[in-house]
CSV table of C-alpha atoms in Angstrom, one decimal:
chain,number,residue,atom,x,y,z
A,1,MET,CA,0.0,0.0,0.0
A,2,GLU,CA,1.3,3.4,-0.9
A,3,PRO,CA,1.6,6.0,1.9
A,4,GLY,CA,-1.0,8.2,0.2
A,5,GLU,CA,-3.5,5.3,0.2
A,6,LEU,CA,-2.8,4.6,3.8
A,7,LEU,CA,-3.5,8.3,4.8
A,8,GLU,CA,-6.6,8.3,2.7
A,9,MET,CA,-7.8,5.2,4.5
A,10,LEU,CA,-7.0,6.7,7.9
A,11,ASP,CA,-9.0,9.8,7.0
A,12,ASN,CA,-12.1,7.7,6.5
A,13,VAL,CA,-12.0,5.8,9.8
A,14,GLN,CA,-14.3,6.9,12.7
A,15,ASP,CA,-11.6,6.9,15.3
A,16,VAL,CA,-9.1,9.8,15.7
A,17,VAL,CA,-5.6,8.6,14.8
A,18,SER,CA,-2.6,10.7,15.6
A,19,ARG,CA,1.1,10.7,15.9
A,20,TYR,CA,2.7,13.2,18.2
A,21,ARG,CA,6.5,13.7,17.9
A,22,LEU,CA,8.4,14.4,21.1
A,23,LEU,CA,12.0,14.7,19.7
A,24,PRO,CA,13.9,16.7,18.6
A,25,THR,CA,11.0,19.2,19.1
A,26,PRO,CA,7.4,18.4,20.1
A,27,ALA,CA,5.0,18.6,17.2
A,28,MET,CA,1.8,17.0,16.0
A,29,GLU,CA,3.0,15.1,12.9
A,30,TYR,CA,-0.3,13.6,11.9
A,31,VAL,CA,-4.0,13.6,12.9
A,32,ASN,CA,-6.8,12.4,10.7
A,33,HIS,CA,-9.9,14.3,9.8
A,34,ALA,CA,-12.0,12.3,12.4
A,35,VAL,CA,-10.7,14.8,14.9
A,36,GLU,CA,-12.9,17.5,13.4
A,37,ARG,CA,-16.0,15.4,13.9
A,38,LEU,CA,-15.0,14.5,17.5
A,39,LEU,CA,-13.6,17.8,18.8
A,40,GLY,CA,-14.6,20.4,16.3
A,41,TYR,CA,-10.9,21.3,15.4
A,42,THR,CA,-9.5,20.7,11.9
A,43,PRO,CA,-6.2,18.9,11.6
A,44,GLU,CA,-4.6,22.1,10.4
A,45,GLU,CA,-5.7,23.9,13.6
A,46,ILE,CA,-4.1,21.1,15.7
A,47,TYR,CA,-0.9,21.2,13.7
A,48,ALA,CA,-0.7,24.9,14.5
A,49,GLN,CA,-1.3,24.3,18.3
A,50,PRO,CA,0.5,20.9,19.0
A,51,ASP,CA,-0.6,20.9,22.7
A,52,LEU,CA,-4.3,21.4,21.9
A,53,LEU,CA,-5.2,17.7,22.2
A,54,ALA,CA,-3.2,17.2,25.4
A,55,PHE,CA,-4.7,20.3,27.0
A,56,SER,CA,-8.2,19.2,26.0
A,57,VAL,CA,-8.0,16.2,28.5
A,58,HIS,CA,-10.2,16.8,31.5
A,59,PRO,CA,-8.0,17.7,34.5
A,60,GLU,CA,-9.6,15.0,36.7
A,61,ASP,CA,-8.7,12.4,34.0
A,62,TRP,CA,-4.9,13.0,33.9
A,63,ASP,CA,-4.4,10.4,36.6
A,64,VAL,CA,-5.7,7.6,34.4
A,65,LEU,CA,-3.1,8.3,31.7
A,66,GLN,CA,-0.3,5.7,32.5
A,67,PRO,CA,3.4,6.3,32.0
A,68,PHE,CA,4.8,4.6,29.0
A,69,GLY,CA,6.5,1.2,29.4
A,70,GLN,CA,9.8,0.0,28.1
A,71,PRO,CA,10.6,-1.2,24.6
A,72,GLY,CA,9.2,-4.7,24.1
A,73,GLU,CA,6.6,-4.4,26.8
A,74,ALA,CA,2.9,-4.9,26.0
A,75,PRO,CA,1.2,-1.6,25.2
A,76,ALA,CA,-1.0,-0.1,27.9
A,77,GLU,CA,-4.7,-0.8,27.8
A,78,PRO,CA,-7.0,2.0,26.4
A,79,VAL,CA,-8.3,4.3,29.1
A,80,PRO,CA,-11.5,6.4,29.3
A,81,VAL,CA,-11.0,10.1,29.4
A,82,ARG,CA,-13.0,13.2,28.8
A,83,LEU,CA,-11.9,15.7,26.1
A,84,ARG,CA,-13.2,19.2,25.8
A,85,ARG,CA,-14.7,20.0,22.4
A,86,ARG,CA,-14.3,23.3,20.7
A,87,ASP,CA,-17.8,24.4,21.9
A,88,GLY,CA,-16.8,23.7,25.5
A,89,SER,CA,-18.8,20.5,25.9
A,90,TRP,CA,-17.1,17.2,27.0
A,91,VAL,CA,-16.9,14.0,25.1
A,92,TRP,CA,-15.9,10.7,26.5
A,93,VAL,CA,-13.3,8.8,24.5
A,94,GLU,CA,-11.4,5.7,24.9
A,95,LEU,CA,-7.8,6.7,24.5
A,96,TRP,CA,-5.0,4.4,23.5
A,97,ASN,CA,-1.5,5.9,23.4
A,98,ALA,CA,1.4,3.8,22.3
A,99,PRO,CA,5.0,4.9,22.6
A,100,ILE,CA,7.3,4.8,19.6
A,101,PHE,CA,10.9,4.2,20.7
A,102,GLY,CA,14.1,5.6,19.2
A,103,GLU,CA,17.2,3.6,18.6
A,104,ASP,CA,18.5,4.5,22.1
A,105,GLY,CA,15.3,3.1,23.7
A,106,GLY,CA,13.8,6.5,24.5
A,107,VAL,CA,10.3,7.5,23.6
A,108,VAL,CA,10.5,9.7,20.5
A,109,ALA,CA,6.8,9.9,19.5
A,110,VAL,CA,3.4,8.8,20.6
A,111,ALA,CA,0.8,7.1,18.4
A,112,GLY,CA,-2.7,7.7,19.6
A,113,VAL,CA,-6.2,6.4,18.9
A,114,ALA,CA,-9.2,8.0,20.4
A,115,ARG,CA,-12.7,6.4,20.1
A,116,ASP,CA,-15.9,8.2,21.0
A,117,ILE,CA,-17.6,6.2,23.8
A,118,THR,CA,-20.0,8.9,24.9
A,119,GLU,CA,-23.0,6.7,24.0
A,120,ARG,CA,-21.5,3.7,25.8
A,121,ARG,CA,-20.8,5.8,28.9
A,122,MET,CA,-24.5,7.1,28.9
A,123,VAL,CA,-25.7,3.5,28.7
A,124,GLU,CA,-23.3,2.5,31.6
A,125,ALA,CA,-24.6,5.5,33.7
A,126,ALA,CA,-28.2,4.5,33.0
A,127,ASN,CA,-27.4,0.9,34.0
A,128,ARG,CA,-25.8,2.1,37.2
A,129,GLU,CA,-28.8,4.3,38.0
A,130,LEU,CA,-31.1,1.3,37.3
A,131,GLU,CA,-29.0,-0.9,39.6
A,132,ALA,CA,-29.2,1.8,42.3
A,133,VAL,CA,-33.0,1.9,41.9
A,134,ARG,CA,-33.2,-1.9,42.2
A,135,LEU,CA,-31.0,-1.8,45.3
A,136,ARG,CA,-33.2,0.9,46.9
A,137,GLN,CA,-36.3,-1.2,46.0
A,138,ALA,CA,-34.7,-4.3,47.6
A,139,GLN,CA,-33.9,-2.3,50.7
A,140,ALA,CA,-37.4,-0.9,50.9
A,141,LEU,CA,-38.8,-4.5,50.6
A,142,GLU,CA,-36.4,-5.7,53.4
A,143,ILE,CA,-37.6,-3.0,55.7
A,144,ASN,CA,-41.2,-3.7,54.8
A,145,ASP,CA,-40.9,-7.4,55.2
A,146,ASN,CA,-38.9,-7.4,58.4
A,147,VAL,CA,-39.9,-4.2,60.2
A,148,VAL,CA,-43.1,-2.7,59.0
A,149,GLN,CA,-45.0,-6.0,58.8
A,150,GLY,CA,-43.9,-6.7,62.4
A,151,LEU,CA,-45.0,-3.3,63.6
A,152,VAL,CA,-48.3,-3.6,61.9
A,153,THR,CA,-48.9,-7.0,63.4
A,154,ALA,CA,-47.9,-5.8,66.9
A,155,LYS,CA,-50.1,-2.8,66.6
A,156,LEU,CA,-53.1,-4.9,65.6
A,157,LEU,CA,-52.4,-7.4,68.4
A,158,SER,CA,-52.2,-4.6,70.9
A,159,GLU,CA,-55.5,-3.1,69.6
A,160,LEU,CA,-57.1,-6.5,70.1
A,161,GLY,CA,-55.8,-6.6,73.7
A,162,ARG,CA,-53.2,-9.3,73.0
A,163,ASN,CA,-50.3,-7.4,74.5
A,164,ALA,CA,-48.0,-10.3,75.3
A,165,GLU,CA,-48.1,-11.5,71.7
A,166,ALA,CA,-47.6,-7.9,70.5
A,167,ILE,CA,-44.4,-7.6,72.5
A,168,ASP,CA,-43.1,-10.9,71.1
A,169,VAL,CA,-43.7,-9.6,67.6
A,170,LEU,CA,-42.1,-6.2,68.4
A,171,GLU,CA,-39.0,-8.0,69.6
A,172,ARG,CA,-38.8,-9.9,66.4
A,173,ALA,CA,-39.3,-6.7,64.4
A,174,LEU,CA,-36.5,-5.0,66.5
A,175,ASP,CA,-34.2,-7.9,65.7
A,176,GLY,CA,-35.1,-7.5,62.0
A,177,ALA,CA,-34.4,-3.8,62.1
A,178,ARG,CA,-31.0,-4.2,63.8
A,179,ARG,CA,-30.1,-6.9,61.2
A,180,ILE,CA,-31.0,-4.6,58.3
A,181,ILE,CA,-29.1,-1.7,59.8
A,182,THR,CA,-26.0,-3.9,60.2
A,183,GLU,CA,-26.2,-5.2,56.7
A,184,LEU,CA,-26.7,-1.7,55.2
A,185,LEU,CA,-23.7,-0.4,57.1
A,186,GLU,CA,-21.5,-3.4,56.3
A,187,GLY,CA,-22.4,-3.0,52.7
A,188,THR,CA,-21.6,0.7,52.6
A,189,GLU,CA,-18.4,1.9,51.1
A,190,GLY,CA,-16.4,3.5,53.9
A,191,SER,CA,-18.5,2.0,56.6
A,192,ASP,CA,-15.6,1.8,59.0
A,193,GLU,CA,-15.2,5.6,58.7
A,194,VAL,CA,-18.9,6.1,59.4
A,195,LEU,CA,-18.8,3.9,62.5
A,196,GLY,CA,-15.6,5.6,63.6
A,197,ARG,CA,-17.3,8.9,63.7
A,198,GLY,CA,-20.1,7.5,65.9
A,199,LEU,CA,-22.9,7.7,63.4
A,200,ARG,CA,-23.6,11.4,64.1
A,201,ARG,CA,-27.1,12.3,63.1
A,202,GLU,CA,-28.0,15.3,61.0
A,203,SER,CA,-31.0,15.9,63.3
A,204,ALA,CA,-32.5,14.4,66.5
A,205,ALA,CA,-34.1,10.9,66.2
A,206,GLY,CA,-37.8,11.0,66.3
A,207,GLY,CA,-40.2,8.7,68.2
A,208,ALA,CA,-37.9,7.7,71.0
A,209,MET,CA,-39.3,8.3,74.5
H,1,VAL,CA,-75.1,-1.7,49.2
H,2,THR,CA,-74.3,-2.7,45.7
H,3,ALA,CA,-72.1,-5.7,45.9
H,4,SER,CA,-73.5,-9.2,46.3
H,5,ARG,CA,-73.5,-11.0,49.6
H,6,GLU,CA,-73.7,-14.6,50.5
H,7,SER,CA,-76.8,-16.1,52.2
H,8,ASN,CA,-75.8,-15.0,55.7
H,9,GLY,CA,-75.6,-11.4,54.5
H,10,ARG,CA,-71.8,-11.2,54.7
H,11,PHE,CA,-69.4,-10.2,52.0
H,12,ARG,CA,-67.2,-13.0,50.8
H,13,VAL,CA,-63.5,-12.1,51.1
H,14,LEU,CA,-60.2,-13.4,49.8
H,15,ILE,CA,-57.1,-12.2,51.9
H,16,ALA,CA,-53.8,-12.3,50.1
H,17,ASP,CA,-50.8,-11.5,52.3
H,18,ASP,CA,-47.6,-13.4,52.8
H,19,VAL,CA,-47.5,-12.9,56.6
H,20,ASP,CA,-49.3,-15.7,58.3
H,21,ASP,CA,-49.9,-13.8,61.5
H,22,LEU,CA,-51.4,-10.8,59.7
H,23,ARG,CA,-53.7,-13.0,57.6
H,24,ALA,CA,-54.9,-14.6,60.8
H,25,LEU,CA,-55.5,-11.3,62.5
H,26,TYR,CA,-57.3,-9.8,59.5
H,27,ARG,CA,-59.5,-12.9,59.3
H,28,HIS,CA,-60.3,-12.4,63.0
H,29,VAL,CA,-61.1,-8.7,62.7
H,30,LEU,CA,-63.2,-9.1,59.6
H,31,GLU,CA,-65.2,-12.1,60.9
H,32,VAL,CA,-65.8,-10.4,64.3
H,33,SER,CA,-67.3,-7.4,62.5
H,34,GLY,CA,-70.2,-9.5,61.2
H,35,LEU,CA,-69.9,-7.9,57.8
H,36,PHE,CA,-67.4,-10.3,56.1
H,37,THR,CA,-66.6,-13.9,55.9
H,38,ILE,CA,-63.2,-15.2,54.6
H,39,VAL,CA,-63.7,-17.7,51.8
H,40,ALA,CA,-60.0,-18.1,50.9
H,41,GLU,CA,-56.4,-17.0,51.8
H,42,ALA,CA,-53.3,-16.7,49.6
H,43,GLY,CA,-49.7,-16.1,50.5
H,44,ASN,CA,-48.5,-14.8,47.1
H,45,GLY,CA,-49.9,-13.1,44.0
H,46,ARG,CA,-50.1,-16.2,41.9
H,47,HIS,CA,-52.1,-18.1,44.5
H,48,ALA,CA,-54.3,-15.1,44.9
H,49,ILE,CA,-55.2,-15.2,41.2
H,50,GLU,CA,-56.1,-18.9,41.5
H,51,MET,CA,-58.2,-18.3,44.6
H,52,ALA,CA,-60.0,-15.3,43.0
H,53,SER,CA,-60.8,-17.4,40.0
H,54,GLU,CA,-62.0,-20.3,42.0
H,55,HIS,CA,-64.1,-18.4,44.7
H,56,GLN,CA,-65.2,-15.2,42.8
H,57,PRO,CA,-65.1,-13.3,46.1
H,58,ASP,CA,-66.9,-10.0,46.6
H,59,LEU,CA,-63.7,-8.4,48.0
H,60,VAL,CA,-60.0,-9.1,47.6
H,61,ILE,CA,-57.7,-7.7,50.2
H,62,LEU,CA,-54.3,-7.6,48.5
H,63,ASP,CA,-50.9,-7.1,49.9
H,64,LEU,CA,-48.3,-5.7,47.5
H,65,ALA,CA,-44.9,-7.1,48.6
H,66,MET,CA,-45.2,-10.8,48.3
H,67,PRO,CA,-43.0,-13.6,47.1
H,68,GLU,CA,-43.2,-15.4,43.8
H,69,MET,CA,-45.6,-12.8,42.3
H,70,ASP,CA,-46.2,-9.4,44.0
H,71,GLY,CA,-49.6,-7.8,44.4
H,72,ALA,CA,-49.0,-5.2,41.8
H,73,GLN,CA,-48.3,-7.8,39.2
H,74,ALA,CA,-51.3,-9.9,40.3
H,75,LEU,CA,-53.8,-7.1,40.5
H,76,PRO,CA,-54.8,-6.9,36.8
H,77,GLU,CA,-55.0,-10.7,36.6
H,78,ILE,CA,-57.2,-10.9,39.7
H,79,ILE,CA,-59.6,-8.4,38.1
H,80,GLU,CA,-59.6,-10.4,34.9
H,81,ALA,CA,-60.1,-13.7,36.8
H,82,SER,CA,-62.8,-12.4,39.0
H,83,PRO,CA,-64.4,-9.3,37.4
H,84,GLY,CA,-67.1,-8.9,40.0
H,85,SER,CA,-64.5,-8.6,42.9
H,86,ARG,CA,-63.5,-5.3,44.4
H,87,VAL,CA,-59.8,-5.2,45.2
H,88,VAL,CA,-58.5,-3.2,48.1
H,89,VAL,CA,-54.7,-3.0,48.4
H,90,LEU,CA,-53.5,-3.2,52.0
H,91,SER,CA,-49.8,-2.4,52.1
H,92,GLY,CA,-47.0,-1.5,54.4
H,93,PHE,CA,-45.9,1.1,51.8
H,94,ALA,CA,-47.1,4.6,52.0
H,95,GLU,CA,-50.3,5.5,50.0
H,96,ARG,CA,-48.5,8.4,48.4
H,97,SER,CA,-45.9,6.1,46.9
H,98,LEU,CA,-48.1,3.5,45.3
H,99,GLY,CA,-51.7,4.5,45.8
H,100,PRO,CA,-52.1,6.2,42.4
H,101,MET,CA,-50.5,3.3,40.6
H,102,VAL,CA,-52.7,0.7,42.1
H,103,ARG,CA,-55.9,2.7,41.6
H,104,THR,CA,-55.0,3.2,37.9
H,105,ALA,CA,-54.5,-0.6,37.7
H,106,GLY,CA,-58.0,-1.1,39.0
H,107,ALA,CA,-57.9,-1.2,42.8
H,108,ALA,CA,-61.0,0.3,44.5
H,109,ALA,CA,-58.8,1.6,47.4
H,110,PHE,CA,-55.4,1.7,48.9
H,111,LEU,CA,-55.1,1.3,52.6
H,112,GLU,CA,-51.9,1.5,54.6
H,113,LYS,CA,-51.2,-1.3,57.0
H,114,GLY,CA,-51.3,0.0,60.6
H,115,ILE,CA,-54.9,1.2,60.1
H,116,THR,CA,-57.0,0.5,63.2
H,117,PRO,CA,-59.4,-2.5,63.1
H,118,ASP,CA,-62.4,-0.2,63.3
H,119,ARG,CA,-61.2,2.0,60.6
H,120,LEU,CA,-60.3,-1.0,58.4
H,121,ILE,CA,-63.8,-2.3,58.7
H,122,ALA,CA,-65.3,1.1,58.0
H,123,GLU,CA,-63.1,1.6,54.9
H,124,LEU,CA,-63.9,-1.9,53.6
H,125,ALA,CA,-67.6,-1.4,54.2
H,126,ARG,CA,-67.4,2.0,52.4
H,127,VAL,CA,-65.8,0.3,49.4
H,128,MET,CA,-68.5,-2.4,49.3
H,129,ARG,CA,-71.2,0.3,49.5
H,130,ASN,CA,-69.4,1.8,46.5
H,131,ASP,CA,-69.4,5.3,48.2
């Protein structure tokens, strides 16, 4: 394949493909036209401002960009990062950067591929929200089954004058409530920290005599 | 009073609730009132549909949170299986959370568990009078 044919092919792929030279002086050597669709900048604008792509990475996402390995090592896995578009909006991409090594073993350039994963991230976020809703529903059912039903039964027994039975049921409901609280706290991220702070309330508990 | 009654003048009732103690207490409260007689009980939604189809009760008292098939799932099938029944949902959940949904699905009323026995009887009687 001729180099011209290769570049033509790269300009027709959906992903942004780039090659950033580090030595002897940093410069964007190549970026395909997909960048205009993804970020709103033409390749010519990026050639004129070589750091534009690097500075478009969201500051909170810098940590996920791994340092390059050594020659012969397997390339790093692609990482999800947010890039700022020309219009100021953010787009999620899966970024894959591969070092290109010089004869002395040093990194002389970086080949990059960026794939738009905004839609996938939206689906993932929707699934997380759905999972959270399911968890809240399960917790509501646990409380209903183990506490509310017991309280209802005890109240009804008491209203019918069957107080000894009501107290038995209340004790079972209390055990159920304690178990649920324990499970909820044990299943909470950072529960040790919460317990360590003594479970300080935001407001006074209601109902206690 | 618009709903039918059996020969002793009582409304025939199916109670669907997965808590055995509560079913027994509701049975007691309803029977002592002199207005209702329990013709069947069910511990889950699927069994409630079967019992409704078999007994064609005047009134179905339906819990929502039940194993196997919950009350909300069972509600439309109970109405289909026993079109002459009035269904009252009696739930541990708050009326404001689920009341509109179950009424839209065909329930005649939504009552929160914890209601006093007198009030329960009064509300069920009101439903059967079709007030």
